[in-house]
Amino acid sequence: MIFTKFSSLILILGLIHFNTAFYLPGLAPQNYCNQQESTKSCKSDVTLYVNRLNTEESVIPYEYHHFDFCTTDESNSPVENLGQVIFGHRIRPSPYKITFMKNETCKPLCTKYYTAGEADSDRRLMIMKKGMSLNYQHHWIIDNMPVTWCYPLQNDRQYCSTGFSMGCLVRNSKNPEVEESCALNPAYNRPGTYYLFNHVDLLITYHSGAKEEWGNAFKQNGGRIISVKVTPSSIHHDPKAPDCTSQQPLEIPAKPLEPGKKIDVLYTYSVKFVQNNTIKWSSRWDYILESMPHTNIQWFSILNSLVIVLFLSGMVAMIMLRTLHKDIARYNQMDSGEDAQEEFGWKLVHGDVFRSPRKGMLLAVLLGSGVQVFFMSLITLAFACLGFLSPANRGALMTCSMVLFVILGTPAGYVSARIYKSFGGVKWKSNVLMTATFSPGIVFGLFFVMNLVLWHEDSSGAVPFSTLVAILSLWFGVSLPLTFVGAYFGFRKRSLEHPVRTNQIPRQIPDQSIYTQPIPGIIMGGVLPFGCIFIQLFFILNSLWSNQMYYMFGFLFLVFLILIITCSETTILLCYFHLCAEDYHWWWRSFLTSGFTAVYLFIYCCHYFVTKLQINDAASTFLYFGYTLIMVFLFFLLTGSIGFFACFWFIRKIYSVVKVD
Ligand SMILES: *[C@@H]1O[C@H](CO)[C@@H](O)[C@H](O)[C@H]1NC(C)=O
Ligand SMILES: *[C@@H]1O[C@H](CO)[C@@H](O)[C@H](O)[C@H]1NC(C)=O
């Protein structure tokens, strides 16, 4: 009960909406009014921005002007933040002219001509066809809201997608499998034909102004935009008199055009403004978030699994405490007794348990980066829960985590230096340099290789050269010096004191049973932590690869806490068994035990790739696994460090309470 209340509290925190007293820059409401009354505080032009196009069938996004649509001067595009640039967003102005409260019917935009046999025309048409066959989706933005395409699903529900198809293809096979976007209109049925969506109906809902909300800016004929819905369609226009009520679709044969044949594509649009005062401006995102399939999943199933995990963890913790208590009581009793029996169990390895590991430098470096990733995730999630990183604030999540990662160089340097020093390391310069460059270098290297592929594909996902320079200068200009500062303080501090002395000569480790051998232990270690994150993982992957918005940060924060708990507990438990079996090589093993969760993450991503995505081409597959590897590596650092520090704390604790002569 208490648990349910607690989590619903976090949920509410996560779903908090901005109230009128507090707006982030760029997220304040925009007042609109009709042309006659427009002033500085209320605009009459409703600007439509277009974003890059993407699809579930490929990982490669393309800019709007990559396709042969009607374009306009793109020189004054909105400024994008680092996160948006890295995610491949390219927001550009469009030629659609919309005026507040002015209905438009079948307004022509531009005409594109294609003639058979002309090289340029063939190339343009080919790109359009490829886009339609892979089901590339438009992403339009009006008033900082996505323009949504709502269509009914089978179960009487409506799904509002934040993108809409540029067209569709009815495939030319004996058993024509009509694509989802073609199936919406029974007229799109001729096999081997593309239907290009050259007409859009925009339905703009607004909330009319009220004196209390607007203050001095109040206008009789004003309002705030609540939602913009689009219905795309394919219409074969008469070029002289475009008629948008025509039922005849624009058909483009899948085969190359016959010689002498021409196709004219006239793009048109209609706009309708409707008033609806029942929806508040502050809850205008709800209809999009509610239609996302997340809410379909019963909250209770997630909650139940969380409860089970917590229950299990509680049991583990209780068993450990009781067993340990008994052990310690027996050890200390034996010492006080006259007839000293032979030592047994984990106490036996007290002279070796703090013996420095092999490859201590690498371990210290990985732990430093792990700490960096840990605090980055924690702080980003906390911000996200408070609503700072809402979907309205595009790219903010990514920007926030990158900036945090750079700033958190200091704790990374400090932790790495202290651990390295406690291993008796003296090469402090290499330690700092490795901490600042090893893990970021792996991530950047992967990112750079993928960028080369995207460049080659002429994709909008390719980060411009200037952004690469910016990332490098953040890394070497800010993160590196901050790591040095942290390492300076880390090395200046006295070395970590261990509770027991280490013997000169290492003990022989007895033969281990199959359960206490390193590899089975490590493989088992990741199961429980993975078990409690995989439901969330599904939604996160959907938001990364299937255009769905992720907004359940409250839940994610909870899951993050549970991940910390389960990682720590499983590592401590396994660590205890290994010490009881007189195997004292715990440093690397504790890191790898919980770090193995990342391997399960990788397997899950492969499973997702095979079952959920319809990616066929090599470049997309390469990119998918590239991004996945970055994610898996960061997750490995995160979980590995959690396990290590939990185990480190535990071992220091238990050896400080037993008496050793
Ligand atoms: C625009 O069209 C809608 C729906 O047909 C109608 O309710 C509204 O009054 C129209 N607005 C204007 C300014 O004509
Ligand atoms: C306004 O929107 C609400 C919620 O979508 C709907 O139930 C209601 O019928 C709409 N009102 C008008 C006047 O269209």
Short mmCIF file of C-alpha atoms in Angstrom, two decimals, residues 165-583:
data_model
loop_
_atom_site.label_atom_id
_atom_site.label_comp_id
_atom_site.label_asym_id
_atom_site.label_seq_id
_atom_site.Cartn_x
_atom_site.Cartn_y
_atom_site.Cartn_z
CA SER A 165 3.62 9.31 -44.09
CA MET A 166 4.86 11.10 -47.19
CA GLY A 167 2.98 8.58 -49.32
CA CYS A 168 2.43 4.89 -49.66
CA LEU A 169 3.07 1.99 -51.98
CA VAL A 170 0.70 -0.82 -52.86
CA ARG A 171 3.15 -3.60 -53.60
CA ASN A 172 3.08 -5.44 -56.87
CA SER A 173 2.67 -9.00 -55.74
CA LYS A 174 0.05 -11.67 -56.32
CA ASN A 175 -1.16 -11.26 -52.80
CA PRO A 176 -1.10 -7.47 -52.45
CA GLU A 177 -0.20 -6.63 -48.93
CA VAL A 178 -1.56 -3.14 -48.49
CA GLU A 179 0.56 -0.97 -46.24
CA GLU A 180 -0.95 0.59 -43.18
CA SER A 181 -0.93 4.11 -44.59
CA CYS A 182 -2.47 2.96 -47.89
CA ALA A 183 -5.08 0.88 -46.08
CA LEU A 184 -6.57 4.03 -44.58
CA ASN A 185 -8.22 4.89 -47.86
CA PRO A 186 -9.83 2.09 -49.88
CA ALA A 187 -9.23 4.06 -53.09
CA TYR A 188 -5.47 3.47 -52.79
CA ASN A 189 -5.59 -0.06 -54.10
CA ARG A 190 -3.92 -0.42 -57.49
CA PRO A 191 -1.01 -2.90 -57.21
CA GLY A 192 2.40 -1.61 -58.18
CA THR A 193 1.45 2.02 -57.60
CA TYR A 194 2.74 4.81 -55.38
CA TYR A 195 0.24 7.24 -53.87
CA LEU A 196 2.03 10.48 -53.05
CA PHE A 197 0.30 12.52 -50.35
CA ASN A 198 0.30 15.91 -52.06
CA HIS A 199 -2.55 17.45 -50.10
CA VAL A 200 -2.89 18.09 -46.37
CA ASP A 201 -5.91 19.14 -44.35
CA LEU A 202 -4.81 20.94 -41.21
CA LEU A 203 -7.27 21.20 -38.35
CA ILE A 204 -6.08 23.73 -35.80
CA THR A 205 -7.91 23.80 -32.47
CA TYR A 206 -7.49 26.88 -30.30
CA HIS A 207 -8.53 28.04 -26.89
CA SER A 208 -9.93 31.56 -27.08
CA GLY A 209 -8.31 34.16 -24.90
CA ALA A 210 -9.52 35.00 -21.41
CA LYS A 211 -8.79 38.26 -19.59
CA GLU A 212 -7.52 36.52 -16.44
CA GLU A 213 -4.92 34.54 -18.34
CA TRP A 214 -3.69 37.11 -20.81
CA GLY A 215 -3.74 40.30 -18.79
CA ASN A 216 -3.01 43.34 -20.94
CA ALA A 217 -2.45 41.24 -24.03
CA PHE A 218 -6.11 40.19 -24.07
CA LYS A 219 -7.76 40.32 -27.49
CA GLN A 220 -11.34 39.64 -28.41
CA ASN A 221 -10.37 37.56 -31.44
CA GLY A 222 -7.37 35.86 -29.99
CA GLY A 223 -6.42 32.49 -28.68
CA ARG A 224 -3.77 29.90 -27.96
CA ILE A 225 -3.21 26.85 -30.10
CA ILE A 226 -4.24 23.59 -28.45
CA SER A 227 -3.66 21.03 -31.14
CA VAL A 228 -2.90 20.72 -34.83
CA LYS A 229 -4.08 17.61 -36.61
CA VAL A 230 -3.26 16.71 -40.17
CA THR A 231 -4.97 14.44 -42.66
CA PRO A 232 -2.78 13.75 -45.66
CA SER A 233 -4.28 12.60 -48.93
CA SER A 234 -3.36 11.94 -52.50
CA ILE A 235 -5.34 13.96 -55.07
CA HIS A 236 -5.00 14.09 -58.83
CA HIS A 237 -5.54 17.82 -59.45
CA ASP A 238 -6.49 19.58 -62.60
CA PRO A 239 -3.55 22.02 -62.69
CA LYS A 240 -5.76 24.94 -63.77
CA ALA A 241 -8.50 24.47 -61.20
CA PRO A 242 -7.30 22.45 -58.19
CA ASP A 243 -10.20 20.68 -56.56
CA CYS A 244 -9.54 19.08 -53.19
CA THR A 245 -12.87 17.30 -53.04
CA SER A 246 -11.85 15.16 -56.00
CA GLN A 247 -11.81 11.46 -55.17
CA GLN A 248 -9.29 10.62 -57.87
CA PRO A 249 -5.91 9.85 -56.28
CA LEU A 250 -2.55 10.81 -57.75
CA GLU A 251 -1.03 7.57 -58.96
CA ILE A 252 2.65 7.15 -59.78
CA PRO A 253 3.53 3.79 -61.36
CA ALA A 254 6.27 1.85 -59.61
CA LYS A 255 7.87 1.13 -62.98
CA PRO A 256 10.00 3.86 -64.62
CA LEU A 257 7.89 6.33 -66.64
CA GLU A 258 7.23 5.41 -70.23
CA PRO A 259 9.08 7.61 -72.75
CA GLY A 260 7.28 10.87 -73.42
CA LYS A 261 5.15 10.56 -70.31
CA LYS A 262 5.00 13.43 -67.84
CA ILE A 263 3.74 13.73 -64.30
CA ASP A 264 2.84 17.03 -62.63
CA VAL A 265 2.49 17.03 -58.88
CA LEU A 266 0.58 19.99 -57.49
CA TYR A 267 0.89 20.38 -53.73
CA THR A 268 -2.10 21.92 -51.96
CA TYR A 269 -3.31 22.50 -48.42
CA SER A 270 -6.44 23.46 -46.52
CA VAL A 271 -6.59 24.96 -43.04
CA LYS A 272 -9.50 25.04 -40.64
CA PHE A 273 -9.55 26.77 -37.27
CA VAL A 274 -11.98 25.52 -34.65
CA GLN A 275 -12.50 26.84 -31.17
CA ASN A 276 -12.62 24.53 -28.15
CA ASN A 277 -12.49 26.05 -24.72
CA THR A 278 -12.81 22.82 -22.78
CA ILE A 279 -9.12 21.93 -23.20
CA LYS A 280 -6.63 23.98 -21.22
CA TRP A 281 -3.44 25.18 -22.82
CA SER A 282 -1.38 23.62 -20.04
CA SER A 283 -2.75 20.16 -20.78
CA ARG A 284 -2.51 20.36 -24.54
CA TRP A 285 0.11 17.59 -24.70
CA ASP A 286 -2.16 15.11 -22.99
CA TYR A 287 -3.95 13.88 -26.06
CA ILE A 288 -0.67 12.87 -27.66
CA LEU A 289 0.76 11.21 -24.58
CA GLU A 290 -2.51 9.44 -23.80
CA SER A 291 -2.71 7.88 -27.22
CA MET A 292 0.80 6.45 -26.91
CA PRO A 293 0.63 2.70 -26.35
CA HIS A 294 2.36 3.04 -22.94
CA THR A 295 -0.86 3.71 -21.18
CA ASN A 296 -2.22 0.50 -22.64
CA ILE A 297 0.07 -1.50 -20.43
CA GLN A 298 -1.54 -1.91 -17.09
CA TRP A 299 0.26 0.08 -14.51
CA PHE A 300 -0.42 -2.69 -12.08
CA SER A 301 1.61 -5.25 -13.94
CA ILE A 302 4.61 -2.94 -13.73
CA LEU A 303 3.91 -2.16 -10.12
CA ASN A 304 3.55 -5.82 -9.27
CA SER A 305 6.88 -6.71 -10.76
CA LEU A 306 8.45 -3.87 -8.85
CA VAL A 307 6.89 -5.12 -5.64
CA ILE A 308 8.21 -8.62 -6.29
CA VAL A 309 11.69 -7.31 -6.90
CA LEU A 310 11.59 -5.27 -3.73
CA PHE A 311 10.30 -8.25 -1.79
CA LEU A 312 13.09 -10.48 -3.10
CA SER A 313 15.67 -7.87 -2.28
CA GLY A 314 14.31 -7.61 1.22
CA MET A 315 14.64 -11.35 1.67
CA VAL A 316 18.19 -11.36 0.41
CA ALA A 317 19.08 -8.53 2.71
CA MET A 318 17.55 -10.28 5.71
CA ILE A 319 19.31 -13.59 5.06
CA MET A 320 22.61 -11.85 4.63
CA LEU A 321 22.27 -9.89 7.82
CA ARG A 322 21.39 -12.98 9.88
CA THR A 323 24.13 -15.18 8.45
CA LEU A 324 26.70 -12.47 8.81
CA HIS A 325 25.67 -11.79 12.36
CA LYS A 326 26.13 -15.44 13.22
CA ASP A 327 29.53 -15.59 11.50
CA ILE A 328 30.81 -12.54 13.28
CA ALA A 329 29.55 -13.72 16.66
CA ARG A 330 31.29 -17.07 16.17
CA TYR A 331 34.57 -15.54 15.03
CA ASN A 332 34.73 -13.16 17.94
CA GLN A 333 33.71 -15.86 20.44
CA MET A 334 36.49 -18.11 19.19
CA ASP A 335 39.06 -15.40 19.74
CA SER A 336 38.06 -14.92 23.34
CA GLY A 337 37.95 -18.69 24.01
CA GLU A 338 41.14 -20.38 25.18
CA ASP A 339 41.22 -23.29 22.75
CA ALA A 340 41.76 -21.47 19.48
CA GLN A 341 40.18 -23.55 16.76
CA GLU A 342 41.26 -23.31 13.21
CA GLU A 343 39.89 -20.38 11.27
CA PHE A 344 37.32 -21.00 8.57
CA GLY A 345 35.13 -19.21 6.03
CA TRP A 346 35.68 -15.68 4.84
CA LYS A 347 37.81 -14.75 7.81
CA LEU A 348 40.49 -17.03 6.49
CA VAL A 349 41.32 -14.74 3.57
CA HIS A 350 41.76 -11.59 5.65
CA GLY A 351 45.41 -11.41 4.70
CA ASP A 352 44.63 -11.39 0.98
CA VAL A 353 41.30 -9.73 0.55
CA PHE A 354 42.82 -6.28 0.02
CA ARG A 355 45.66 -7.49 -2.17
CA SER A 356 45.75 -5.16 -5.20
CA PRO A 357 44.25 -6.62 -8.35
CA ARG A 358 45.99 -7.14 -11.65
CA LYS A 359 45.34 -4.36 -14.19
CA GLY A 360 44.50 -2.00 -11.33
CA MET A 361 44.96 1.02 -13.58
CA LEU A 362 42.22 -0.10 -15.97
CA LEU A 363 39.86 -0.91 -13.13
CA ALA A 364 40.41 2.52 -11.56
CA VAL A 365 39.81 4.23 -14.90
CA LEU A 366 36.58 2.31 -15.56
CA LEU A 367 35.36 3.06 -12.04
CA GLY A 368 36.07 6.76 -12.52
CA SER A 369 33.98 6.82 -15.70
CA GLY A 370 31.33 4.69 -14.02
CA VAL A 371 30.94 7.30 -11.31
CA GLN A 372 30.63 9.94 -14.01
CA VAL A 373 27.87 8.00 -15.79
CA PHE A 374 26.11 7.26 -12.51
CA PHE A 375 25.80 10.86 -11.41
CA MET A 376 24.95 11.94 -14.93
CA SER A 377 22.00 9.51 -15.02
CA LEU A 378 20.89 10.36 -11.52
CA ILE A 379 20.85 14.13 -12.04
CA THR A 380 19.32 13.92 -15.53
CA LEU A 381 16.55 11.69 -14.24
CA ALA A 382 15.90 14.01 -11.31
CA PHE A 383 15.59 16.97 -13.69
CA ALA A 384 13.35 14.95 -15.97
CA CYS A 385 11.08 14.01 -13.05
CA LEU A 386 10.67 17.64 -12.16
CA GLY A 387 9.43 18.30 -15.67
CA PHE A 388 12.38 20.33 -16.92
CA LEU A 389 12.98 17.97 -19.80
CA SER A 390 9.43 17.57 -21.07
CA PRO A 391 8.82 16.54 -24.68
CA ALA A 392 8.07 20.19 -25.48
CA ASN A 393 11.69 20.94 -24.76
CA ARG A 394 13.16 19.08 -27.69
CA GLY A 395 16.70 17.75 -27.32
CA ALA A 396 16.95 18.98 -23.73
CA LEU A 397 17.47 15.51 -22.29
CA MET A 398 20.47 14.81 -24.47
CA THR A 399 21.95 18.27 -24.01
CA CYS A 400 21.51 18.04 -20.26
CA SER A 401 23.23 14.66 -19.99
CA MET A 402 26.14 15.71 -22.21
CA VAL A 403 26.77 18.88 -20.25
CA LEU A 404 26.55 16.93 -16.99
CA PHE A 405 28.97 14.31 -18.26
CA VAL A 406 31.50 17.00 -19.09
CA ILE A 407 31.13 18.74 -15.73
CA LEU A 408 31.32 15.47 -13.80
CA GLY A 409 34.92 14.97 -14.92
CA THR A 410 35.95 16.12 -11.45
CA PRO A 411 34.40 13.27 -9.43
CA ALA A 412 35.62 10.84 -12.08
CA GLY A 413 39.20 12.04 -11.68
CA TYR A 414 38.93 12.03 -7.90
CA VAL A 415 37.54 8.49 -7.62
CA SER A 416 39.90 7.08 -10.20
CA ALA A 417 42.91 8.67 -8.48
CA ARG A 418 41.97 7.48 -5.00
CA ILE A 419 41.33 3.91 -6.08
CA TYR A 420 44.50 3.84 -8.15
CA LYS A 421 46.52 5.21 -5.25
CA SER A 422 45.07 2.59 -2.90
CA PHE A 423 46.32 -0.07 -5.34
CA GLY A 424 49.78 1.36 -4.80
CA GLY A 425 49.89 2.91 -8.27
CA VAL A 426 52.40 5.65 -8.95
CA LYS A 427 51.83 6.54 -12.61
CA TRP A 428 49.39 9.29 -11.76
CA LYS A 429 49.76 11.16 -15.02
CA SER A 430 48.72 8.18 -17.11
CA ASN A 431 45.89 7.58 -14.70
CA VAL A 432 44.42 11.06 -15.21
CA LEU A 433 44.86 10.97 -18.96
CA MET A 434 43.30 7.52 -19.20
CA THR A 435 40.34 8.53 -17.03
CA ALA A 436 39.66 11.56 -19.19
CA THR A 437 40.11 9.82 -22.52
CA PHE A 438 39.53 6.06 -22.36
CA SER A 439 35.75 5.72 -22.00
CA PRO A 440 34.83 9.01 -23.73
CA GLY A 441 37.24 7.96 -26.47
CA ILE A 442 35.42 4.67 -27.05
CA VAL A 443 32.05 6.45 -27.21
CA PHE A 444 33.36 9.21 -29.44
CA GLY A 445 35.13 6.73 -31.71
CA LEU A 446 31.93 4.73 -32.26
CA PHE A 447 30.00 7.93 -32.78
CA PHE A 448 32.55 9.19 -35.30
CA VAL A 449 32.50 5.99 -37.36
CA MET A 450 28.71 6.09 -37.49
CA ASN A 451 28.84 9.71 -38.51
CA LEU A 452 31.03 8.75 -41.46
CA VAL A 453 28.37 6.25 -42.55
CA LEU A 454 25.64 8.89 -42.21
CA TRP A 455 27.73 11.38 -44.18
CA HIS A 456 28.15 8.85 -46.90
CA GLU A 457 24.38 8.29 -47.00
CA ASP A 458 23.77 12.06 -47.21
CA SER A 459 21.62 11.74 -44.12
CA SER A 460 20.48 14.55 -41.85
CA GLY A 461 21.64 12.42 -38.93
CA ALA A 462 25.23 13.28 -39.81
CA VAL A 463 26.50 15.81 -37.32
CA PRO A 464 28.03 18.87 -39.00
CA PHE A 465 31.76 19.43 -38.70
CA SER A 466 31.26 22.45 -36.44
CA THR A 467 29.35 20.31 -33.92
CA LEU A 468 32.12 17.72 -33.91
CA VAL A 469 34.58 20.50 -33.16
CA ALA A 470 32.29 21.73 -30.38
CA ILE A 471 32.12 18.25 -28.85
CA LEU A 472 35.89 17.85 -29.03
CA SER A 473 36.47 21.21 -27.44
CA LEU A 474 34.02 20.39 -24.63
CA TRP A 475 35.95 17.19 -24.09
CA PHE A 476 39.50 18.51 -24.19
CA GLY A 477 38.79 22.09 -23.14
CA VAL A 478 36.46 21.46 -20.20
CA SER A 479 36.23 17.80 -19.24
CA LEU A 480 39.97 17.08 -19.29
CA PRO A 481 41.00 20.01 -17.05
CA LEU A 482 38.13 19.18 -14.66
CA THR A 483 39.36 15.58 -14.46
CA PHE A 484 42.83 16.91 -13.61
CA VAL A 485 41.39 19.01 -10.81
CA GLY A 486 39.56 15.98 -9.38
CA ALA A 487 42.63 13.76 -9.69
CA TYR A 488 44.78 16.40 -7.99
CA PHE A 489 42.61 16.30 -4.90
CA GLY A 490 42.35 12.52 -5.11
CA PHE A 491 46.10 12.01 -5.10
CA ARG A 492 46.71 14.60 -2.40
CA LYS A 493 44.47 12.75 0.03
CA ARG A 494 46.00 10.02 2.16
CA SER A 495 45.67 6.56 0.70
CA LEU A 496 42.55 4.61 1.64
CA GLU A 497 43.21 2.62 4.81
CA HIS A 498 42.11 -0.98 4.76
CA PRO A 499 40.80 -2.55 7.99
CA VAL A 500 43.13 -5.58 7.79
CA ARG A 501 46.76 -5.91 6.76
CA THR A 502 47.72 -7.81 3.61
CA ASN A 503 50.14 -10.73 3.99
CA GLN A 504 53.40 -10.91 2.08
CA ILE A 505 52.69 -14.22 0.44
CA PRO A 506 49.42 -14.81 -1.43
CA ARG A 507 47.30 -17.71 -0.24
CA GLN A 508 46.56 -20.68 -2.42
CA ILE A 509 42.95 -20.64 -3.63
CA PRO A 510 41.33 -24.08 -3.21
CA ASP A 511 39.54 -25.75 -6.12
CA GLN A 512 36.14 -24.20 -6.63
CA SER A 513 32.82 -25.88 -7.21
CA ILE A 514 30.96 -24.95 -10.38
CA TYR A 515 28.78 -22.44 -8.51
CA THR A 516 31.65 -20.47 -7.09
CA GLN A 517 33.76 -20.35 -10.21
CA PRO A 518 34.06 -16.83 -11.63
CA ILE A 519 32.23 -17.21 -14.93
CA PRO A 520 28.98 -18.85 -13.73
CA GLY A 521 28.84 -16.29 -10.93
CA ILE A 522 29.25 -13.40 -13.30
CA ILE A 523 26.59 -14.77 -15.67
CA MET A 524 24.11 -15.24 -12.85
CA GLY A 525 24.85 -11.81 -11.40
CA GLY A 526 23.14 -9.83 -14.14
CA VAL A 527 19.84 -11.70 -14.21
CA LEU A 528 18.02 -10.05 -11.33
CA PRO A 529 18.98 -6.44 -12.16
CA PHE A 530 18.01 -7.01 -15.78
CA GLY A 531 14.71 -8.55 -14.72
CA CYS A 532 13.60 -5.34 -13.12
CA ILE A 533 14.47 -3.01 -15.98
CA PHE A 534 13.34 -4.81 -19.08
CA ILE A 535 9.76 -3.54 -19.14
CA GLN A 536 10.98 0.04 -19.09
CA LEU A 537 13.59 -0.88 -21.62
CA PHE A 538 10.91 -1.76 -24.13
CA PHE A 539 9.42 1.74 -23.89
CA ILE A 540 12.82 3.38 -24.07
CA LEU A 541 13.75 1.46 -27.20
CA ASN A 542 10.36 2.35 -28.70
CA SER A 543 11.02 6.00 -28.07
CA LEU A 544 14.46 5.74 -29.65
CA TRP A 545 13.53 3.75 -32.73
CA SER A 546 9.75 3.97 -33.24
CA ASN A 547 8.91 7.65 -32.88
CA GLN A 548 7.11 7.26 -29.61
CA MET A 549 7.51 9.78 -26.88
CA TYR A 550 8.90 8.72 -23.57
CA TYR A 551 7.48 10.65 -20.68
CA MET A 552 7.28 8.26 -17.73
CA PHE A 553 10.37 9.64 -16.05
CA GLY A 554 8.81 9.15 -12.63
CA PHE A 555 8.69 5.44 -13.21
CA LEU A 556 12.11 5.43 -14.76
CA PHE A 557 13.55 7.09 -11.68
CA LEU A 558 11.97 4.43 -9.51
CA VAL A 559 13.34 1.70 -11.73
CA PHE A 560 16.78 3.32 -11.57
CA LEU A 561 16.70 3.19 -7.77
CA ILE A 562 15.64 -0.46 -7.88
CA LEU A 563 18.42 -1.17 -10.35
CA ILE A 564 20.92 0.29 -7.88
CA ILE A 565 19.51 -1.85 -5.08
CA THR A 566 19.41 -5.12 -7.02
CA CYS A 567 22.87 -4.60 -8.53
CA SER A 568 24.32 -3.95 -5.09
CA GLU A 569 22.56 -6.85 -3.43
CA THR A 570 23.35 -9.51 -5.99
CA THR A 571 26.98 -8.45 -6.07
CA ILE A 572 27.27 -8.46 -2.29
CA LEU A 573 25.60 -11.86 -2.09
CA LEU A 574 27.86 -13.46 -4.70
CA CYS A 575 30.88 -11.75 -3.24
CA TYR A 576 30.07 -13.25 0.17
CA PHE A 577 29.83 -16.77 -1.29
CA HIS A 578 33.14 -16.38 -3.05
CA LEU A 579 34.90 -15.20 0.05
CA CYS A 580 33.40 -18.11 1.98
CA ALA A 581 34.86 -20.38 -0.67
CA GLU A 582 38.21 -18.71 0.09
CA ASP A 583 38.46 -17.03 -3.31
#
